Amino acid sequence: MTRPGVGVAITGSGSAVPSTTLSNDQLSQLVETSDEWIRSRTGIGQRRVAQPSVESLASLAAAAGQSALDAAGLEATAVDLILLATSTPDDLFGSACQVQAALGASQAVAFDLTAACSGFLFAMVTGAQFIRSGAYRTVLVIGADVLSRWTDWSDRRTCVLFGDGAGAVVLQASEVDQLLGFEMRSDGSLNGCLTLAYQEQPQSLLEDISVSQGTYQPVAMNGQEVYRFAVKRVPEILEKTLFHAGIDRDHVDWLLLHQANQRILDAVADRLGIDRDRVLSNLVNYGNTSSATIPLVLDEAVKAGKIQPGDLIAASGFGAGLSWGAAVFRWGVVS
C-alpha cells in the first residue's frame, strides 16, 4: 500500500557497458556457429565483454549509477539506499558497498540483491517499498552482471546468449505515485532449468570432519523449458499486473521485457496483443546481460527520445530461480 503523500517516481536512468565487442563472426572462431544461426534463433548480433583487470562488476555498476544520478540532477550524497541487483559480484560478500564508495554516496546504505534476470525488477519493487514506508526518499537501483566470467565458451548453446553490462534508475519520493502496480513470483521446482551452480570438492580436515572447497560451474540452461516458461508466465503476470492496476493494455506505451531472446519478446507481445513496434529491444547489440537488460534498454530508449515523461511502461523480468515479475509505471516526474 502507498502511504498518503508518499508515492514513487522514476526520475533518472543510466547505463554502462564494457568497451570490448564480441561479434557473432568472432564467436564462430570459438565454436561451430555462424552469424545467421545466432541471429535467426536469438536476435543477437554481438555482445560486450569486460576485460580482466580493466572493467569490474563494481566499476560498471558505479558508472551506470553515476549516469542515472546525473540524469536525475542529484548528487551522490542525496542517495539514502543503493540496491545492486547482480548474480556476478566481484566479492561473494557483496559489491554494493564498493559501488557506494566509488560514487561517494556517503549517506547511503548499500546491499546486493540476487535474483538473476529478475533481479532488477525485484530490486526496483524493493526500493519502492522503502520509499512508500517513509524510511527513505531517494533510492538508486542498479542492475549489473558480468556473465562472461561464468560462461562456458565451448558450449554454443549458451555462449552465444550472454554479455556484460549495467543499468540503473533513481527512485524518489513523490506526491504522485508513478509505480502503478507490480507482481512477483518464484517456482523453485524449475530451478534446474537455469543454473550457475556450486560444485563441491570435499576436503578432509580430520578423520571424521570434511568441508567443501569447491567452485561455481558455468551457466547451464535448458533453453526449451525456459522458452516455454517465459512465453506462458510472462504474459500471464503482465495481464494480472495491468488488471490489478486498472489499466487496459491498449493504454501501454511501451513493453519493456528482459532481453533474453527476440523470439520470447515477439511471442509475449503477440499473446498480449501489443504491436511489436511498442516492444523495446536492444539485445541485437548486447545479448542477455541478466539483471542489466531492463535498465539498459530503458536508458537507451530515454536518451534516444523514444520514451517521454508520462509514458506508461509495462515491464517484466524473468529467469533463473525460476523467478518472474512485472511492474507498471509511468516514466519521469508527472504532475
Short mmCIF file of C-alpha atoms in Angstrom, two decimals:
data_model
loop_
_atom_site.label_atom_id
_atom_site.label_comp_id
_atom_site.label_asym_id
_atom_site.label_seq_id
_atom_site.Cartn_x
_atom_site.Cartn_y
_atom_site.Cartn_z
CA MET A 1 0.00 0.00 0.00
CA THR A 2 1.08 3.58 -0.62
CA ARG A 3 1.11 5.95 2.37
CA PRO A 4 -0.74 9.21 1.75
CA GLY A 5 1.60 11.67 0.07
CA VAL A 6 4.43 9.10 -0.31
CA GLY A 7 4.49 7.72 -3.82
CA VAL A 8 7.36 6.71 -6.09
CA ALA A 9 8.68 8.43 -9.21
CA ILE A 10 11.39 7.09 -11.53
CA THR A 11 13.38 10.25 -12.18
CA GLY A 12 16.59 9.24 -13.95
CA SER A 13 18.28 6.40 -15.81
CA GLY A 14 21.82 5.47 -16.72
CA SER A 15 23.85 2.65 -18.21
CA ALA A 16 27.40 1.46 -18.83
CA VAL A 17 28.86 -1.33 -20.96
CA PRO A 18 32.38 -2.68 -21.49
CA SER A 19 34.38 -1.22 -24.37
CA THR A 20 35.12 -4.58 -26.00
CA THR A 21 32.63 -6.04 -28.50
CA LEU A 22 32.45 -9.74 -29.33
CA SER A 23 30.60 -10.34 -32.61
CA ASN A 24 28.84 -13.44 -33.83
CA ASP A 25 31.50 -13.87 -36.51
CA GLN A 26 34.19 -13.82 -33.84
CA LEU A 27 32.28 -16.41 -31.82
CA SER A 28 32.26 -18.68 -34.87
CA GLN A 29 36.04 -18.92 -34.40
CA LEU A 30 35.44 -20.47 -30.97
CA VAL A 31 32.51 -22.79 -31.58
CA GLU A 32 30.64 -24.25 -34.53
CA THR A 33 28.14 -21.49 -35.24
CA SER A 34 27.51 -18.56 -37.56
CA ASP A 35 26.07 -15.07 -37.54
CA GLU A 36 22.97 -16.32 -39.38
CA TRP A 37 22.45 -19.22 -36.94
CA ILE A 38 22.66 -16.96 -33.88
CA ARG A 39 20.57 -14.10 -35.27
CA SER A 40 17.80 -16.35 -36.57
CA ARG A 41 17.43 -18.15 -33.23
CA THR A 42 18.08 -15.35 -30.75
CA GLY A 43 18.12 -11.95 -32.48
CA ILE A 44 21.60 -11.29 -31.08
CA GLY A 45 24.30 -9.80 -33.28
CA GLN A 46 27.03 -9.03 -30.76
CA ARG A 47 27.69 -8.61 -27.05
CA ARG A 48 30.10 -6.71 -24.78
CA VAL A 49 32.65 -8.48 -22.58
CA ALA A 50 34.50 -6.98 -19.64
CA GLN A 51 38.28 -7.05 -19.85
CA PRO A 52 40.17 -8.57 -16.88
CA SER A 53 41.82 -6.03 -14.57
CA VAL A 54 40.20 -3.21 -16.56
CA GLU A 55 36.43 -3.45 -16.09
CA SER A 56 34.88 -4.94 -12.96
CA LEU A 57 31.30 -5.50 -11.92
CA ALA A 58 31.62 -2.67 -9.41
CA SER A 59 33.12 -0.23 -11.91
CA LEU A 60 30.36 -0.85 -14.46
CA ALA A 61 27.69 -0.59 -11.77
CA ALA A 62 29.16 2.67 -10.42
CA ALA A 63 29.34 4.19 -13.91
CA ALA A 64 25.70 3.31 -14.59
CA GLY A 65 24.69 4.65 -11.18
CA GLN A 66 26.51 7.94 -11.70
CA SER A 67 24.86 8.33 -15.10
CA ALA A 68 21.43 7.84 -13.53
CA LEU A 69 22.18 10.36 -10.79
CA ASP A 70 23.33 12.90 -13.38
CA ALA A 71 20.11 12.38 -15.35
CA ALA A 72 18.07 12.95 -12.18
CA GLY A 73 20.10 16.04 -11.29
CA LEU A 74 21.23 14.62 -7.95
CA GLU A 75 24.48 14.45 -6.01
CA ALA A 76 25.52 11.04 -4.69
CA THR A 77 25.22 12.32 -1.13
CA ALA A 78 21.46 12.65 -1.67
CA VAL A 79 21.07 8.87 -2.00
CA ASP A 80 19.65 7.03 1.01
CA LEU A 81 19.83 3.47 -0.31
CA ILE A 82 21.72 1.63 -3.07
CA LEU A 83 20.33 -1.70 -4.24
CA LEU A 84 22.67 -3.64 -6.51
CA ALA A 85 20.93 -6.46 -8.38
CA THR A 86 23.62 -8.87 -9.51
CA SER A 87 24.46 -12.56 -9.66
CA THR A 88 28.12 -11.98 -10.55
CA PRO A 89 29.63 -9.80 -7.80
CA ASP A 90 33.33 -9.07 -7.59
CA ASP A 91 33.13 -10.30 -3.99
CA LEU A 92 30.75 -13.02 -2.80
CA PHE A 93 30.18 -10.95 0.35
CA GLY A 94 28.66 -8.32 -1.95
CA SER A 95 29.74 -5.50 -4.25
CA ALA A 96 27.16 -2.81 -3.38
CA CYS A 97 29.41 -1.22 -0.75
CA GLN A 98 32.21 -0.95 -3.33
CA VAL A 99 29.77 0.91 -5.57
CA GLN A 100 28.72 3.17 -2.69
CA ALA A 101 32.36 4.10 -2.07
CA ALA A 102 33.08 4.65 -5.77
CA LEU A 103 30.11 7.00 -6.07
CA GLY A 104 30.86 8.88 -2.86
CA ALA A 105 27.33 8.12 -1.63
CA SER A 106 28.41 8.51 1.97
CA GLN A 107 24.86 8.75 3.38
CA ALA A 108 23.58 5.61 1.67
CA VAL A 109 23.21 2.10 3.00
CA ALA A 110 24.06 -0.40 0.26
CA PHE A 111 23.45 -4.10 -0.27
CA ASP A 112 23.24 -6.70 -3.03
CA LEU A 113 20.06 -8.42 -4.16
CA THR A 114 20.37 -11.68 -6.10
CA ALA A 115 17.53 -12.82 -8.34
CA ALA A 116 19.36 -13.32 -11.65
CA CYS A 117 17.46 -11.97 -14.66
CA SER A 118 14.53 -10.90 -12.46
CA GLY A 119 16.90 -9.06 -10.16
CA PHE A 120 16.49 -5.51 -11.40
CA LEU A 121 12.70 -5.60 -11.35
CA PHE A 122 12.70 -7.22 -7.89
CA ALA A 123 15.17 -4.58 -6.67
CA MET A 124 13.09 -1.74 -8.09
CA VAL A 125 9.99 -3.03 -6.30
CA THR A 126 12.01 -3.47 -3.09
CA GLY A 127 13.36 0.06 -3.30
CA ALA A 128 9.86 1.41 -3.83
CA GLN A 129 8.71 -0.17 -0.57
CA PHE A 130 11.42 1.64 1.40
CA ILE A 131 10.17 4.90 -0.08
CA ARG A 132 6.49 4.11 0.47
CA SER A 133 7.16 3.21 4.10
CA GLY A 134 8.68 6.64 4.63
CA ALA A 135 12.07 5.18 5.58
CA TYR A 136 13.96 6.68 2.62
CA ARG A 137 13.34 9.32 -0.03
CA THR A 138 15.97 8.55 -2.69
CA VAL A 139 16.96 5.07 -3.83
CA LEU A 140 19.48 4.15 -6.52
CA VAL A 141 18.65 0.80 -8.14
CA ILE A 142 21.38 -0.80 -10.24
CA GLY A 143 21.26 -3.97 -12.32
CA ALA A 144 24.71 -5.22 -13.34
CA ASP A 145 26.20 -8.53 -14.40
CA VAL A 146 29.44 -9.83 -15.87
CA LEU A 147 28.26 -13.20 -17.15
CA SER A 148 31.35 -13.64 -19.31
CA ARG A 149 33.03 -14.82 -16.08
CA TRP A 150 30.68 -17.77 -15.85
CA THR A 151 30.04 -18.64 -19.50
CA ASP A 152 31.29 -21.91 -20.99
CA TRP A 153 32.86 -20.54 -24.16
CA SER A 154 32.96 -24.04 -25.67
CA ASP A 155 29.18 -24.52 -25.36
CA ARG A 156 27.46 -22.99 -28.39
CA ARG A 157 24.02 -23.35 -26.76
CA THR A 158 24.85 -20.78 -24.08
CA CYS A 159 27.96 -18.81 -25.09
CA VAL A 160 26.07 -17.06 -27.90
CA LEU A 161 23.50 -15.64 -25.48
CA PHE A 162 25.26 -13.70 -22.76
CA GLY A 163 27.04 -10.38 -22.42
CA ASP A 164 28.15 -7.90 -19.78
CA GLY A 165 26.68 -4.55 -18.80
CA ALA A 166 24.99 -2.37 -16.20
CA GLY A 167 21.96 -0.10 -15.95
CA ALA A 168 20.40 2.00 -13.22
CA VAL A 169 17.43 4.13 -12.24
CA VAL A 170 16.77 6.65 -9.50
CA LEU A 171 13.60 6.28 -7.44
CA GLN A 172 12.40 9.30 -5.46
CA ALA A 173 9.55 10.04 -3.11
CA SER A 174 6.73 11.78 -4.96
CA GLU A 175 3.31 13.22 -4.19
CA VAL A 176 2.05 11.48 -7.32
CA ASP A 177 2.73 7.73 -7.34
CA GLN A 178 4.10 6.57 -10.69
CA LEU A 179 4.57 2.89 -9.77
CA LEU A 180 1.03 1.76 -10.53
CA GLY A 181 1.29 -1.94 -9.82
CA PHE A 182 3.58 -4.95 -9.54
CA GLU A 183 3.59 -8.73 -9.15
CA MET A 184 6.46 -11.10 -8.29
CA ARG A 185 6.62 -14.90 -8.47
CA SER A 186 9.06 -17.78 -7.89
CA ASP A 187 8.94 -21.51 -8.67
CA GLY A 188 11.88 -23.40 -7.19
CA SER A 189 10.68 -26.69 -8.67
CA LEU A 190 12.04 -25.40 -12.01
CA ASN A 191 15.38 -24.31 -10.56
CA GLY A 192 17.35 -26.86 -12.57
CA CYS A 193 16.34 -25.28 -15.87
CA LEU A 194 18.81 -22.41 -15.47
CA THR A 195 21.70 -22.54 -13.02
CA LEU A 196 25.10 -21.19 -12.13
CA ALA A 197 25.68 -23.92 -9.61
CA TYR A 198 28.24 -24.53 -6.89
CA GLN A 199 30.05 -27.85 -7.24
CA GLU A 200 31.66 -29.08 -4.09
CA GLN A 201 35.05 -30.70 -3.83
CA PRO A 202 35.22 -32.34 -0.38
CA GLN A 203 38.39 -31.77 1.57
CA SER A 204 39.19 -33.78 4.67
CA LEU A 205 40.24 -31.75 7.69
CA LEU A 206 40.33 -34.51 10.28
CA GLU A 207 39.47 -38.18 10.29
CA ASP A 208 35.75 -37.58 10.73
CA ILE A 209 35.41 -33.96 9.51
CA SER A 210 35.32 -32.75 5.91
CA VAL A 211 34.50 -29.41 4.33
CA SER A 212 33.65 -28.31 0.83
CA GLN A 213 36.25 -26.29 -1.07
CA GLY A 214 34.63 -26.21 -4.50
CA THR A 215 33.83 -23.54 -7.05
CA TYR A 216 30.99 -22.45 -9.31
CA GLN A 217 30.31 -24.13 -12.61
CA PRO A 218 29.47 -22.25 -15.85
CA VAL A 219 25.91 -21.25 -16.68
CA ALA A 220 23.78 -24.27 -17.67
CA MET A 221 20.35 -23.90 -19.26
CA ASN A 222 17.53 -25.97 -20.68
CA GLY A 223 16.63 -23.50 -23.40
CA GLN A 224 13.39 -25.14 -24.49
CA GLU A 225 11.99 -25.27 -20.97
CA VAL A 226 12.96 -21.66 -20.26
CA TYR A 227 11.30 -20.56 -23.50
CA ARG A 228 8.08 -22.42 -22.67
CA PHE A 229 8.12 -20.98 -19.15
CA ALA A 230 8.65 -17.41 -20.37
CA VAL A 231 6.04 -17.32 -23.13
CA LYS A 232 3.41 -18.69 -20.74
CA ARG A 233 4.18 -16.98 -17.43
CA VAL A 234 5.26 -13.53 -18.62
CA PRO A 235 2.03 -12.64 -20.46
CA GLU A 236 0.05 -14.00 -17.51
CA ILE A 237 1.81 -11.87 -14.92
CA LEU A 238 1.69 -8.77 -17.10
CA GLU A 239 -2.06 -9.21 -17.57
CA LYS A 240 -2.55 -9.62 -13.81
CA THR A 241 -0.48 -6.55 -13.06
CA LEU A 242 -2.38 -4.43 -15.57
CA PHE A 243 -5.72 -5.75 -14.30
CA HIS A 244 -4.94 -5.01 -10.66
CA ALA A 245 -3.72 -1.53 -11.65
CA GLY A 246 -6.95 -0.94 -13.58
CA ILE A 247 -5.08 -0.31 -16.84
CA ASP A 248 -6.10 -1.50 -20.28
CA ARG A 249 -3.27 -2.96 -22.33
CA ASP A 250 -4.16 -0.58 -25.17
CA HIS A 251 -3.02 2.29 -22.94
CA VAL A 252 0.51 0.84 -22.58
CA ASP A 253 3.03 2.93 -24.49
CA TRP A 254 5.98 0.56 -24.17
CA LEU A 255 6.52 -3.11 -23.36
CA LEU A 256 9.85 -3.42 -21.53
CA LEU A 257 10.96 -7.04 -21.18
CA HIS A 258 14.10 -8.79 -20.00
CA GLN A 259 16.22 -9.12 -23.13
CA ALA A 260 16.64 -12.89 -23.26
CA ASN A 261 15.70 -13.80 -26.82
CA GLN A 262 13.91 -11.91 -29.58
CA ARG A 263 11.59 -14.86 -30.11
CA ILE A 264 10.42 -14.55 -26.50
CA LEU A 265 9.88 -10.80 -26.85
CA ASP A 266 7.84 -11.31 -30.02
CA ALA A 267 5.80 -14.18 -28.55
CA VAL A 268 4.92 -12.22 -25.39
CA ALA A 269 3.88 -9.17 -27.40
CA ASP A 270 1.73 -11.31 -29.70
CA ARG A 271 0.00 -13.05 -26.80
CA LEU A 272 -0.76 -9.71 -25.18
CA GLY A 273 -1.93 -8.21 -28.45
CA ILE A 274 0.65 -5.42 -28.26
CA ASP A 275 2.18 -4.17 -31.51
CA ARG A 276 5.81 -5.20 -31.88
CA ASP A 277 6.81 -1.62 -32.61
CA ARG A 278 5.92 -0.86 -28.98
CA VAL A 279 8.36 -3.51 -27.69
CA LEU A 280 11.72 -2.12 -26.61
CA SER A 281 14.64 -4.24 -27.76
CA ASN A 282 18.40 -3.83 -27.93
CA LEU A 283 19.63 -7.40 -27.49
CA VAL A 284 20.98 -7.32 -31.05
CA ASN A 285 23.80 -5.18 -29.64
CA TYR A 286 24.25 -6.55 -26.13
CA GLY A 287 22.74 -10.02 -25.83
CA ASN A 288 21.42 -11.15 -22.46
CA THR A 289 23.06 -9.10 -19.71
CA SER A 290 20.88 -10.65 -17.00
CA SER A 291 19.85 -8.06 -14.38
CA ALA A 292 21.20 -5.24 -16.56
CA THR A 293 18.93 -5.77 -19.58
CA ILE A 294 15.82 -3.87 -18.42
CA PRO A 295 17.57 -0.69 -17.22
CA LEU A 296 19.99 -0.78 -20.17
CA VAL A 297 17.29 -0.83 -22.84
CA LEU A 298 15.22 1.66 -20.80
CA ASP A 299 18.11 4.12 -20.62
CA GLU A 300 18.83 3.86 -24.33
CA ALA A 301 15.18 4.49 -25.18
CA VAL A 302 15.05 7.51 -22.86
CA LYS A 303 18.24 9.00 -24.28
CA ALA A 304 17.01 8.38 -27.84
CA GLY A 305 13.83 10.32 -27.06
CA LYS A 306 11.55 7.35 -27.62
CA ILE A 307 10.32 7.32 -24.02
CA GLN A 308 8.86 10.64 -22.89
CA PRO A 309 7.78 11.81 -19.41
CA GLY A 310 4.38 10.36 -18.63
CA ASP A 311 4.74 7.35 -20.93
CA LEU A 312 3.16 4.21 -19.50
CA ILE A 313 5.56 1.26 -19.36
CA ALA A 314 4.74 -2.39 -18.65
CA ALA A 315 7.91 -4.22 -17.62
CA SER A 316 8.69 -7.85 -16.88
CA GLY A 317 11.79 -9.66 -15.70
CA PHE A 318 12.14 -13.44 -15.78
CA GLY A 319 14.82 -16.07 -15.47
CA ALA A 320 16.78 -18.22 -13.05
CA GLY A 321 15.12 -19.38 -9.90
CA LEU A 322 12.93 -19.75 -11.77
CA SER A 323 11.55 -16.32 -11.00
CA TRP A 324 9.46 -13.75 -12.78
CA GLY A 325 7.71 -10.48 -12.12
CA ALA A 326 6.07 -7.44 -13.65
CA ALA A 327 5.68 -3.75 -12.89
CA VAL A 328 3.65 -0.98 -14.49
CA PHE A 329 4.91 2.58 -14.12
CA ARG A 330 4.95 5.99 -15.70
CA TRP A 331 8.29 7.39 -16.70
CA GLY A 332 9.60 10.54 -15.08
CA VAL A 333 8.06 13.20 -12.90
CA VAL A 334 4.45 13.78 -13.91
CA SER A 335 2.29 16.36 -12.12
#
